[in-house]
XYZ file of C-alpha atoms in Angstrom:
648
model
C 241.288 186.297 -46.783
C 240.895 183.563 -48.969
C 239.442 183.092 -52.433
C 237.077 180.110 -50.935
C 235.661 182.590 -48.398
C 235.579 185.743 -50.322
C 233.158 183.627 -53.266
C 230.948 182.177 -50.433
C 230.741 186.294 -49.433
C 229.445 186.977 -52.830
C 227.117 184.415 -53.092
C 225.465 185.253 -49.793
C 225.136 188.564 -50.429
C 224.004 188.039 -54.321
C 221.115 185.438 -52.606
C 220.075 188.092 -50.090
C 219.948 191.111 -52.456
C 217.868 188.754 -55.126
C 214.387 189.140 -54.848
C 212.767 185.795 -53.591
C 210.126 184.127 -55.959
C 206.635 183.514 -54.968
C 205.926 180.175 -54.336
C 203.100 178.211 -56.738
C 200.288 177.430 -54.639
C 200.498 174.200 -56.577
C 203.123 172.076 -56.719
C 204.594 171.271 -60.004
C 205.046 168.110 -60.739
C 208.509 166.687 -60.477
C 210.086 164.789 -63.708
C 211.816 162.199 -61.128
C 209.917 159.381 -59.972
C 208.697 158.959 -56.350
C 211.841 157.349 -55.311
C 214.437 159.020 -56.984
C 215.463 162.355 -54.889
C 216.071 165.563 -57.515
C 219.091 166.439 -57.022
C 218.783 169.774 -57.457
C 216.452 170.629 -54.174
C 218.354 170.475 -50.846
C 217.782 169.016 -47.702
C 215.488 171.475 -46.753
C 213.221 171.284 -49.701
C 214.343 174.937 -50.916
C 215.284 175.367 -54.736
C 218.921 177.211 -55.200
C 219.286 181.025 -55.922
C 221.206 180.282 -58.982
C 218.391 177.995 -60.219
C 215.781 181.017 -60.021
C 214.615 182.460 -63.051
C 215.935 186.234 -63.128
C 213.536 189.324 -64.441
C 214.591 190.857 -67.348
C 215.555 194.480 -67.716
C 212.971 197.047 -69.623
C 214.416 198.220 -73.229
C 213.476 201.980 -73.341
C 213.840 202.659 -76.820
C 211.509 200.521 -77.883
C 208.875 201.527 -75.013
C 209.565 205.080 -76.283
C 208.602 204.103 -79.375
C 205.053 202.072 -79.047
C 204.298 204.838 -76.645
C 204.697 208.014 -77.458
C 206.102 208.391 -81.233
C 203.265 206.384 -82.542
C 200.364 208.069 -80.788
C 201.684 211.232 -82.054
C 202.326 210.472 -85.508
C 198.912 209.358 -85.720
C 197.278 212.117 -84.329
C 199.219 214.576 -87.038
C 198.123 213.039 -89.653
C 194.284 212.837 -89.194
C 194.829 216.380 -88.492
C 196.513 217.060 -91.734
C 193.459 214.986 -93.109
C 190.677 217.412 -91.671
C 192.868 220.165 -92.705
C 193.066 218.794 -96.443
C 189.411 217.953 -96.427
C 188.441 221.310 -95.005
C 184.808 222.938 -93.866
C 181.664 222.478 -94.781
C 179.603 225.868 -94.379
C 175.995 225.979 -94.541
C 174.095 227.913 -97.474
C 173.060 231.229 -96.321
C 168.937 231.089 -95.660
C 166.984 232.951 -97.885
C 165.003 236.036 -96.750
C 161.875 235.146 -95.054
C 159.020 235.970 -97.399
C 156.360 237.864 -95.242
C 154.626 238.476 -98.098
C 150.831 237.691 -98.438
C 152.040 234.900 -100.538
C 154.443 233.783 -98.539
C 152.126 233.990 -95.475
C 149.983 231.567 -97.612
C 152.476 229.418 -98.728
C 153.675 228.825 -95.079
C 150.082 227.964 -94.044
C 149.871 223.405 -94.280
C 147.667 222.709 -97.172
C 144.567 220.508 -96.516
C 141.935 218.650 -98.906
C 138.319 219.863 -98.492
C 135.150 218.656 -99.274
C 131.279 220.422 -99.694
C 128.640 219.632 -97.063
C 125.592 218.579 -98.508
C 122.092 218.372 -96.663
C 120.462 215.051 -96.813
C 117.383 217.513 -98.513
C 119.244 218.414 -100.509
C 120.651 215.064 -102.284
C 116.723 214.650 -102.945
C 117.322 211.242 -100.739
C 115.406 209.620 -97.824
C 117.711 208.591 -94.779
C 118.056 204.953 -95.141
C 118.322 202.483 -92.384
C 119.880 199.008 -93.214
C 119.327 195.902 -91.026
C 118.855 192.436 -92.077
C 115.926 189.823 -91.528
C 114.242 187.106 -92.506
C 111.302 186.613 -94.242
C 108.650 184.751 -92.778
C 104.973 183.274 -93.450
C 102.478 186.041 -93.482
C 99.730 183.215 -92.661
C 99.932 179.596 -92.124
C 96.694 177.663 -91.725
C 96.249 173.920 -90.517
C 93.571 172.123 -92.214
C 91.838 169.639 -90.091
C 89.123 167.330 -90.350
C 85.682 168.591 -88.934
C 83.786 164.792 -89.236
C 85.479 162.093 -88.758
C 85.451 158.842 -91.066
C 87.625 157.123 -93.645
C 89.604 159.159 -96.813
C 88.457 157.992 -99.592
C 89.864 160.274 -102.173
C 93.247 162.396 -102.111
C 93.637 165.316 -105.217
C 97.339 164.868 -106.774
C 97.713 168.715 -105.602
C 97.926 167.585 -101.970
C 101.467 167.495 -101.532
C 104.090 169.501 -100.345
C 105.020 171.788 -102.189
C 102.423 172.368 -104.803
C 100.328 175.149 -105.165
C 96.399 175.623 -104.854
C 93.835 177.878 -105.443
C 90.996 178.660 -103.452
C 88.335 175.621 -103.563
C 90.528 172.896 -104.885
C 89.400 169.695 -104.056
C 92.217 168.027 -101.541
C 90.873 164.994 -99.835
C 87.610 163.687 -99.398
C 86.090 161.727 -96.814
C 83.744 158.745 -97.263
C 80.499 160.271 -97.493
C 77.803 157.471 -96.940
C 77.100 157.761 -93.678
C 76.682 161.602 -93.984
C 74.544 161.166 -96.713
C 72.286 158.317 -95.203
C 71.778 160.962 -92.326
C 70.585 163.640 -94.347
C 68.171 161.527 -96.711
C 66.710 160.801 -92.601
C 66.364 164.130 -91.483
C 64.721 164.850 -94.548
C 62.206 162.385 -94.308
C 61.088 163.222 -90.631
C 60.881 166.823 -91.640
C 58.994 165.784 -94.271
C 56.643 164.263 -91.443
C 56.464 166.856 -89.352
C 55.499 169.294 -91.805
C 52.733 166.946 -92.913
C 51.867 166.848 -89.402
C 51.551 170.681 -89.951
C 49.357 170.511 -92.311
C 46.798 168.106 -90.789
C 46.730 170.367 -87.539
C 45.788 173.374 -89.814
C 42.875 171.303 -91.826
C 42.191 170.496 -88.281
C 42.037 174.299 -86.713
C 40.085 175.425 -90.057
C 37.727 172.121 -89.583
C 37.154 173.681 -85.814
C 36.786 177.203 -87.358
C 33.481 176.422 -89.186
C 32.352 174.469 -86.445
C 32.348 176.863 -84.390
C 30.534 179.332 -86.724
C 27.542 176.543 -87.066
C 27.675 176.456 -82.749
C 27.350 180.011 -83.139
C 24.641 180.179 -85.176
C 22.917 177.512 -83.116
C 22.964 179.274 -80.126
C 21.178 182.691 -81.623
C 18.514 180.174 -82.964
C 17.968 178.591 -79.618
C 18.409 182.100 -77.606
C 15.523 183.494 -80.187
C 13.264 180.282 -79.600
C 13.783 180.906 -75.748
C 12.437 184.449 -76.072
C 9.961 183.343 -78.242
C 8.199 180.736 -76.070
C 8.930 183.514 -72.856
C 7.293 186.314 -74.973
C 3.803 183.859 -75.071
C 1.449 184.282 -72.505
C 1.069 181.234 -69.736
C -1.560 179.194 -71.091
C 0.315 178.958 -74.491
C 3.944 177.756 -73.134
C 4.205 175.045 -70.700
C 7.055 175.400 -68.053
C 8.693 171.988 -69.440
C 9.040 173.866 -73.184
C 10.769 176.351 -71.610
C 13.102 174.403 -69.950
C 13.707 172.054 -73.025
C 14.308 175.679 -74.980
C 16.622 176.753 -71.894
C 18.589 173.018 -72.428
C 18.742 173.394 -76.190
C 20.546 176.590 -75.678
C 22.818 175.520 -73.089
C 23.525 172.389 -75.155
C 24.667 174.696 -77.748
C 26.737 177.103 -76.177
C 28.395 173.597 -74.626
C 29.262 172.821 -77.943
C 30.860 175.640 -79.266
C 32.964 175.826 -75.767
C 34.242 172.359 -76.792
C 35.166 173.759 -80.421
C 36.688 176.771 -78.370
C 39.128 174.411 -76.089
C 40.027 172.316 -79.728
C 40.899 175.171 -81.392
C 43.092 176.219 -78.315
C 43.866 172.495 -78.079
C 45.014 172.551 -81.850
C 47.212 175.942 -81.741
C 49.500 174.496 -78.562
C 50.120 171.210 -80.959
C 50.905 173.538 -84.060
C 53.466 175.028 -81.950
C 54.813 171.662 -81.064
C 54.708 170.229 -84.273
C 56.693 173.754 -85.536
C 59.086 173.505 -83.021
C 59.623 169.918 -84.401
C 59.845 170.569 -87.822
C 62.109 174.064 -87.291
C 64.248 171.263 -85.129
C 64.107 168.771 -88.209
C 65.375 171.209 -90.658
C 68.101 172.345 -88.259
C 69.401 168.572 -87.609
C 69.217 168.590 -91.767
C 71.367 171.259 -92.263
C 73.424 169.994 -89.740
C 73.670 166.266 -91.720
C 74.292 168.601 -95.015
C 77.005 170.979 -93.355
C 78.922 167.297 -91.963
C 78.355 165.700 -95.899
C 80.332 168.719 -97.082
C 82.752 168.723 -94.754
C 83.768 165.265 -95.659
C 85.112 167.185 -98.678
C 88.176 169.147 -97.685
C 88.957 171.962 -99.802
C 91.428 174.796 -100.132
C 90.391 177.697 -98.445
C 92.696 180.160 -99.899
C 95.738 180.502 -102.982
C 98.456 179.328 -101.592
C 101.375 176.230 -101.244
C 100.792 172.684 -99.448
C 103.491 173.289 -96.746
C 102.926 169.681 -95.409
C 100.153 166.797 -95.426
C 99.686 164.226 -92.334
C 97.070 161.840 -93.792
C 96.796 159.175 -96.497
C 94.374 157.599 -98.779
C 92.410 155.103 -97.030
C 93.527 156.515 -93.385
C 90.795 156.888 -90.598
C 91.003 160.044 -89.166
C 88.847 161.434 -85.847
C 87.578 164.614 -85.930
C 90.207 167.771 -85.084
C 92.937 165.790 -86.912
C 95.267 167.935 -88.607
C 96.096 166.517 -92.150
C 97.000 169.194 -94.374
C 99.240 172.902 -92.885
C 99.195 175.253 -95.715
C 100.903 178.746 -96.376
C 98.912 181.750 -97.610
C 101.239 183.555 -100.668
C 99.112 186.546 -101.070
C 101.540 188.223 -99.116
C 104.816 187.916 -96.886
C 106.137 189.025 -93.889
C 109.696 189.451 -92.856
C 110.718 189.596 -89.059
C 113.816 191.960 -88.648
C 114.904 193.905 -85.262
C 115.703 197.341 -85.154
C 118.606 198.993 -82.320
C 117.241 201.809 -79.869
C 118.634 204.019 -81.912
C 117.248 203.145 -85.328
C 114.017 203.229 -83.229
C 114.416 206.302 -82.236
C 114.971 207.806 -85.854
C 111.796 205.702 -87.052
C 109.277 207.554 -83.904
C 111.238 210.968 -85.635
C 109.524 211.065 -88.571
C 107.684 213.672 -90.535
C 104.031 212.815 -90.222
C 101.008 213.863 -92.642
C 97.921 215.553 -90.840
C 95.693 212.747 -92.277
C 98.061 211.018 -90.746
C 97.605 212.763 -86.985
C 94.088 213.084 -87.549
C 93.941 209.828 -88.155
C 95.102 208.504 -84.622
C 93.418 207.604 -82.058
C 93.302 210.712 -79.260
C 94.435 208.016 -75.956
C 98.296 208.043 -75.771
C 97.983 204.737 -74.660
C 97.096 203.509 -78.095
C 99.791 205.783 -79.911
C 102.348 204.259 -77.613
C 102.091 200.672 -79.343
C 102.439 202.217 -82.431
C 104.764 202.672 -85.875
C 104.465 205.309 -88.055
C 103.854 203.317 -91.422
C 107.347 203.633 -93.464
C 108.184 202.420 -96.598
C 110.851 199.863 -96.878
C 113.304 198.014 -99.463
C 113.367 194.357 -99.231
C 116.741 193.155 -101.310
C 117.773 189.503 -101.639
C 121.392 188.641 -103.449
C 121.775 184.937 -104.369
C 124.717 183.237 -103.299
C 127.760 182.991 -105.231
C 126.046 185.412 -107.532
C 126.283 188.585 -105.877
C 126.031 191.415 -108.429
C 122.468 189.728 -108.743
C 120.183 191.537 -106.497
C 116.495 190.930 -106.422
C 114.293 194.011 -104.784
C 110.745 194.429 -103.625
C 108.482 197.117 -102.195
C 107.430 196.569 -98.484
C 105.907 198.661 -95.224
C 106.798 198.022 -91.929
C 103.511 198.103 -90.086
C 104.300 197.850 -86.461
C 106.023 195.904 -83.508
C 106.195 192.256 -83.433
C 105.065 191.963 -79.802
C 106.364 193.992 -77.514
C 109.262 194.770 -75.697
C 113.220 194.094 -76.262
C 115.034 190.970 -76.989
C 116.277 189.860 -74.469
C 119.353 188.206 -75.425
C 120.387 191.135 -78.344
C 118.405 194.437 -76.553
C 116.609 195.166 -79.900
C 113.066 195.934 -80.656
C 111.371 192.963 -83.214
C 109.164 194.973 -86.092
C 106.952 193.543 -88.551
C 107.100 194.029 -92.490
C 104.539 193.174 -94.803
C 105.022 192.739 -98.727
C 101.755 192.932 -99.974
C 102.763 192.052 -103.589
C 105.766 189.002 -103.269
C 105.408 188.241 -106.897
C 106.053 191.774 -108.184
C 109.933 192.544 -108.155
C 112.732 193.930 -110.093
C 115.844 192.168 -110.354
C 119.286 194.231 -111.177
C 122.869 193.616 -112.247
C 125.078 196.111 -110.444
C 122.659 198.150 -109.267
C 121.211 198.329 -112.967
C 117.658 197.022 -113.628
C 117.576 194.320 -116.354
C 114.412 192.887 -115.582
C 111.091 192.538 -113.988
C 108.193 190.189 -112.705
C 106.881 188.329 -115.571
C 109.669 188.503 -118.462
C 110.509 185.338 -119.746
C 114.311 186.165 -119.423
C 114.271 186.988 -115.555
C 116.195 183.669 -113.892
C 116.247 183.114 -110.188
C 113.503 183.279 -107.281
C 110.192 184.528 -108.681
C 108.821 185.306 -105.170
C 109.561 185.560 -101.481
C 109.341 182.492 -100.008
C 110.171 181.665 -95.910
C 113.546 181.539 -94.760
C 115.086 184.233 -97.071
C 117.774 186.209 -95.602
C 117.301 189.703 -96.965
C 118.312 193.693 -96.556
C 116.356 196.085 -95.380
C 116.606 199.995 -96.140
C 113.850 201.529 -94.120
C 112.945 205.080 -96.019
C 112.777 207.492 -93.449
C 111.670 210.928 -93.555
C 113.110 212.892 -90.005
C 111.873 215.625 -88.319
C 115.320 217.424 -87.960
C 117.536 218.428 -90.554
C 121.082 216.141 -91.515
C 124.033 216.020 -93.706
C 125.936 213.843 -95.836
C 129.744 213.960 -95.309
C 132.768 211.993 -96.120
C 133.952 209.104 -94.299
C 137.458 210.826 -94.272
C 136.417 213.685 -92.270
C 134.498 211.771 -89.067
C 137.596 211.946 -86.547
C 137.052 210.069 -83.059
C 135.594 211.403 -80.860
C 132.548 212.513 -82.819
C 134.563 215.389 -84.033
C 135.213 216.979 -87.191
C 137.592 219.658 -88.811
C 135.587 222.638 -90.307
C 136.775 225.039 -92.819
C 136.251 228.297 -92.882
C 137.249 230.967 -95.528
C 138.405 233.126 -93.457
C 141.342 236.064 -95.506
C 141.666 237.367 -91.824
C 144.032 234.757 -91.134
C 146.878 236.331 -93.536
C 146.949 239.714 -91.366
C 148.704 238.769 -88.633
C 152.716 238.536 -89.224
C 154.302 235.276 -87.416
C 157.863 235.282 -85.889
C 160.560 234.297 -87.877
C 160.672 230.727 -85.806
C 157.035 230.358 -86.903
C 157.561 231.405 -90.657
C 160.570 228.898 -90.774
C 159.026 225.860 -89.342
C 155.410 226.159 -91.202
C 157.145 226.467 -94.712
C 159.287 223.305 -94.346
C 156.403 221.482 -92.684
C 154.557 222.576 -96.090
C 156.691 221.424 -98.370
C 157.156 217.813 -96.511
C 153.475 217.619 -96.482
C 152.994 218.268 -99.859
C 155.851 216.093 -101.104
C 154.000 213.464 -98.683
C 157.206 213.391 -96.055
C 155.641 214.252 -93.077
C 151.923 215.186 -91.480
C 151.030 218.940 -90.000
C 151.674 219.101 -86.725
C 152.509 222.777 -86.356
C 150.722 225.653 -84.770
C 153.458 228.267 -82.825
C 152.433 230.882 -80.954
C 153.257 234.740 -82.603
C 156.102 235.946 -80.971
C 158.155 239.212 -82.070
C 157.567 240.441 -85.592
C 159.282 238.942 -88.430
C 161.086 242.012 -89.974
C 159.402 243.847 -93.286
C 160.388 242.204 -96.731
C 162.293 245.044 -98.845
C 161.029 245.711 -102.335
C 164.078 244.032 -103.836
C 163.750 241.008 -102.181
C 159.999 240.746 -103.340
C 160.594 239.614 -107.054
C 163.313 236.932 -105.558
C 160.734 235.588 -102.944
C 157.923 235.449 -105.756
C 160.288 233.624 -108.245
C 160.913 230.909 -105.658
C 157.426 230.623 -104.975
C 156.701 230.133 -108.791
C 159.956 227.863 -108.985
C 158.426 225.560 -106.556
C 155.226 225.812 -108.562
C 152.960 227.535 -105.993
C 149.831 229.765 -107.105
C 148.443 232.376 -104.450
C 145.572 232.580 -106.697
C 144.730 228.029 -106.306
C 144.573 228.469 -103.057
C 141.939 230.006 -100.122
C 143.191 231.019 -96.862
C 140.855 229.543 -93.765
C 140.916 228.789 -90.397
C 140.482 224.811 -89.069
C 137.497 224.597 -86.347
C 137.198 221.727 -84.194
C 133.349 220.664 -84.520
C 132.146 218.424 -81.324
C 129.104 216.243 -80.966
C 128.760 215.131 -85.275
C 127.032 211.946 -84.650
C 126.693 209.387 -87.081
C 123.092 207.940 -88.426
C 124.068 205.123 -91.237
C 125.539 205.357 -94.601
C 124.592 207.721 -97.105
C 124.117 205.434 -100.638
C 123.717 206.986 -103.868
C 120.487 206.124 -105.741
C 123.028 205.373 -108.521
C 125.341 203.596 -106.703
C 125.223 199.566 -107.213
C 123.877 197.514 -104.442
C 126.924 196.401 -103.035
C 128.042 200.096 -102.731
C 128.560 199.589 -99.099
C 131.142 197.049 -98.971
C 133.036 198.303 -102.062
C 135.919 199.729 -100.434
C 137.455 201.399 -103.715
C 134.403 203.595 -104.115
C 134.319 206.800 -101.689
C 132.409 206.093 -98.770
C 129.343 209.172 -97.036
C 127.866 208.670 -93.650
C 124.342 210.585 -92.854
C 125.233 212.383 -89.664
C 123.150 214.248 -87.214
C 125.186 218.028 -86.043
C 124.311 220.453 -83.626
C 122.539 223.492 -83.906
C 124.476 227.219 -83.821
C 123.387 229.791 -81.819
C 123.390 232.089 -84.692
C 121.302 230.750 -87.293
C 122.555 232.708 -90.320
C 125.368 231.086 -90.510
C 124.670 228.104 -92.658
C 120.749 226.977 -94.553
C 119.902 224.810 -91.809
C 120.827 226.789 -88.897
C 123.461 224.321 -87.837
C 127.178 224.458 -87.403
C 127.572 222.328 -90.353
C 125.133 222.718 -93.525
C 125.019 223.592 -97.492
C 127.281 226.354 -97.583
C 130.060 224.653 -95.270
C 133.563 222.840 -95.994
C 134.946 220.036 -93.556
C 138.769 218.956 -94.063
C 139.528 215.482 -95.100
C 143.391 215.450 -95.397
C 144.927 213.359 -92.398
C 146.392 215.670 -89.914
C 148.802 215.344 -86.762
C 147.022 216.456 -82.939
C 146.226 219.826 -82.606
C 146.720 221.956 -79.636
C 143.892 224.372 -80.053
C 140.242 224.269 -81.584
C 141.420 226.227 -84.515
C 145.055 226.159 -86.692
C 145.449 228.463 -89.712
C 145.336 226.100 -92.942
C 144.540 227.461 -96.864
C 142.612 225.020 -99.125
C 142.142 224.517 -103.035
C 140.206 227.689 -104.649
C 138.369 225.055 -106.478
C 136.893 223.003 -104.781
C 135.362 226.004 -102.511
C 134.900 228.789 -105.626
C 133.463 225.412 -107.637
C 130.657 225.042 -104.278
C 130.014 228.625 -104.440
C 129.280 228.470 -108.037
C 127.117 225.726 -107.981
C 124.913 226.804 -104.958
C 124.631 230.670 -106.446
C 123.452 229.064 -109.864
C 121.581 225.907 -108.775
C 120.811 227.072 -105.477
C 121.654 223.556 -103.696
C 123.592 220.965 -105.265
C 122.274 217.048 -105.014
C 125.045 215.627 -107.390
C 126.810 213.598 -105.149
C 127.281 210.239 -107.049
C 129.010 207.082 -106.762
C 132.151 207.771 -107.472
C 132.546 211.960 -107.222
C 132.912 213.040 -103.746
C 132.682 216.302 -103.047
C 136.976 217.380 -103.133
């Protein structure tokens, strides 16, 4: 064989055993131009085995060492760091103290407050709305004759104030007068004519007398001549005597019908005269009227007529305001209705109603009421008067804000007191008082209506009203230290009290008792008590109680101190009292009142986390409830709840 064949041999078997390279879905581009063939690529298009790149071989040592020394070296020494840093053991835990004090101590602490009865506070509920005060009587002056103005007063003009019979305008008065110098005249007449007709009936009068005495005379001459025998008296002189008598009693038949005659004429002529001075004071009523005067006190609101203007009669010229007194129109809700109709009423003041119901239906209980006005930008300036709300202004609701309109008459706008900060520096009439002297319309002002109700309330804190219409009662209650939690319990209440105190965390703990924590030895009594006093707790500052959930508190209005300023309500930096309305207990020696909540009672105003019963074991400061006890056993009800000093 020769060399030539054996190398082709090799070759073929090297390019067989060599694995074959996966072909670039690509083609790479060649370096040669189009039409220059590479010389390296055959016939066929196929690249030579020798020109084949050839996979290198794996070095093992180094493998070896990226892969398994390394990982291993790294994982002995963070073990030889744990070991050098070592373990970190927990302190032992204390015994758990299961002690009365430490039963105490484990209970959350809670901020309480006294209950006070609204009676009690020697206060009248107050309701606050707003309104606005309003004329209590506005008259329009018009003119009753009709005619030129002739005369204006310089008081008729707006604004200005009158008095009762001031002069305003006056009409011309000539034609007026002219009229009543007539009308005197013809009744002048007519009661001349009265007087003739009476010198004429008492002319007829004696006339008639004389006919009467002329008719005895003839009727005794007629006997006379009838008496004589026949030869004496002729029948023609007793005929003439018959014709003399009948003559006369003609006569006084003819005075008769004048004197009738002269009666139906004085009637007449009375009737005409009575007429006469009627039309006169008719002509005199008009010739005052042309004078227009004030009929009241009060201020020229507005004036529609000029000097020398013609006005008919039933113009208006002058609208005036009466400022005897003012009324303000407010609107109270349903339910501020509802406490007004609940009201303690006198007997004088029962008796004094009217027995329909129909009639007591449209009616208000009178109830005094504190008008306040604050000028703007000056608002610890507050000017206050006395008012009564009298009754409904019409009747029914609103219909666009569903509340009932009232009426409120100040019968004395000029008399007021004016304070700084709910101090009084001044009244009506000092020369130093600045500001509004009287209500006028327009004013916005507060209203505090002074109630007295029929059912008993109680002032509390705005920090213990929870929603819901709930709040958290405390009882004293000793009981609550008898019963021995589980050592779960014990644990968890003590940390929760010291977070709560330190102001880390809220209560939300209440564990059921499960087995008996066991019985703290006598030596480990003086350790327990030393940690209590290291942590500066005293058994003897605090009061052990129960929380109860109290439903159905529902609030009335604000409660404001008499001393309190004015602007007590929106102050938010003084502490805040709501007048609230609470149920009634079925056992009524339980509080004063005979409600759940009363003097005598404690309500929790510390935030708290949700509950999952009505009642949670809590203890509370001894002096704030030994301080209420105190106070009611030696005052007998407290009513010092000022701005300022809550109840805690």
């Amino acid at each position: 064989m020769s060399i030539e064949s054996t190398q082709e041999r090799m070759a073929g078997d090297a390019q067989q055993s060599a694995p074959k390279a996966e072909r670039s879905p690509v083609k790479p581009a060649s370096p040669y131009p189009a039409d220059v063939k590479n010389p390296s690529v055959s016939a066929n298009g196929e690249t030579p085995a020798m020109d084949l790149p050839i996979k290198p071989t794996r070095n093992l040592p180094v493998w070896l060492l990226y892969n398994l020394v390394v990982p291993f070296v790294l994982l002995g020494v963070a073990a030889a760091v744990v070991v050098g840093l070592g373990t970190d053991e927990s302190p032992s835990r204390p015994p758990i103290d299961d002690t009365m004090a430490g039963r105490l101590f484990a209970l959350p602490a809670v901020d309480v407050a006294a209950v006070r009865s609204l009676e009690s506070t020697g206060q009248k509920l107050q309701l606050t709305t707003d309104g606005t005060v309003v004329p209590y009587r506005e008259i329009v002056l018009a003119t009753e004759v009709a005619g030129q103005i002739v005369e204006k007063s310089a008081k008729c003009e707006a604004g200005k104030f009158v008095k009762q019979g001031d002069m305003l305008m006056v009409i011309d008065p000539t034609d007026y007068e002219l009229e009543v110098k007539r009308l005197r005249r013809l009744q002048q007449q007519e009661y001349e004519a009265l007087a003739e007709i009476d010198q004429e009936m008492a002319n007829t009068d004696k006339s008639k007398e004389l006919a009467m005495a002329d008719i005895e005379l003839q009727q005794r001459e007629l006997q006379r001549r009838q008496a004589l025998p026949d030869q004496f008296a002729s029948q023609g002189e007793l005929d003439q005597a018959r014709r003399a008598l009948l003559q006369a009693e003609q006569q006084l038949l003819q005075l008769q019908n004048q004197m009738e005659l002269a009666k139906k004429r004085r009637i007449r002529l009375q009737s005409a005269e009575q007429l006469a001075k009627m039309q006169l004071e008719a002509a005199e009523n008009n010739l005052k009227r042309t004078r227009i005067e004030a009929p009241m006190d009060g201020v020229i609101v507005s004036e529609q007529a000029e000097l020398n203007t013609f006005v008919a009669r039933g113009s208006a010229v002058v609208t005036m305001e009466d400022t005897s007194k003012v009324e303000v129109a407010a609107s109270l809700r349903t339910d501020q209705l509802y406490w007004v109709l609940n009201q303690n009423r006198s007997e004088d003041l029962v008796l004094a109603q009217p027995d329909g119901t129909q009639v007591r239906g449209y009616q208000l209980p009178p109830t005094p009421v504190q008008v306040r006005y604050q000028l703007s930008g000056r608002d610890d300036l507050t000017y206050q008067w006395r008012g009564q709300l009298i009754g409904y202004d019409g009747i029914g609701l609103d219909e666009t804000t569903r509340t009932v309109p009232v009426r409120i008459v100040v019968d004395h706008p000029q008399q007021f007191i004016v304070k700084r900060n709910g101090k009084v520096i001044g009244t009506h009439g000092e020369a130093n008082v600045a500001g509004p002297t009287t209500l006028v319309r327009g004013m916005f002002v507060n209203l505090s209506l002074e109630l007295s109700p029929a059912m008993d309330l109680v002032v509390l804190p705005s920090e213990s009203l929870k929603p819901g219409n709930r709040v958290w009662q405390f009882i004293p209650d000793a009981s609550v230290l008898d019963v021995s939690l589980d050592l779960e319990t014990l644990v968890s209440q003590a940390e929760v009290a010291e977070k709560v105190e330190s102001g880390e965390a809220s209560i939300n703990v209440e564990a059921p008792v499960k087995e008996l924590v066991p019985a703290v030895t006598a030596d480990d009594e003086k350790a327990l008590a030393d940690a209590l006093a290291e942590k500066g707790f005293d058994p003897t500052k605090w009061v052990p109680g129960k929380l109860q959930i109290v439903q159905d508190v529902r609030p009335v209005d604000r409660f404001v101190p008499e001393s309190a300023p004015d602007a007590f309500i929106d102050n938010e930096s003084e502490p805040q009292f709501w007048i609230c309305e609470v149920p009634k207990m079925n056992d009524p020696n339980h509080n004063d009142s005979g409600h759940i909540l009363g003097n005598g009672s404690y309500v929790i105003v510390s935030p708290l986390g949700s509950l999952q019963s009505n009642t949670l074991p809590v203890r509370a400061s001894s002096d704030i409830v030994e301080r209420s006890e105190n106070g009611r056993s030696e005052n007998g009800s407290s009513s010092d709840i000022q701005a300022g000093e809550p109840q805690l």
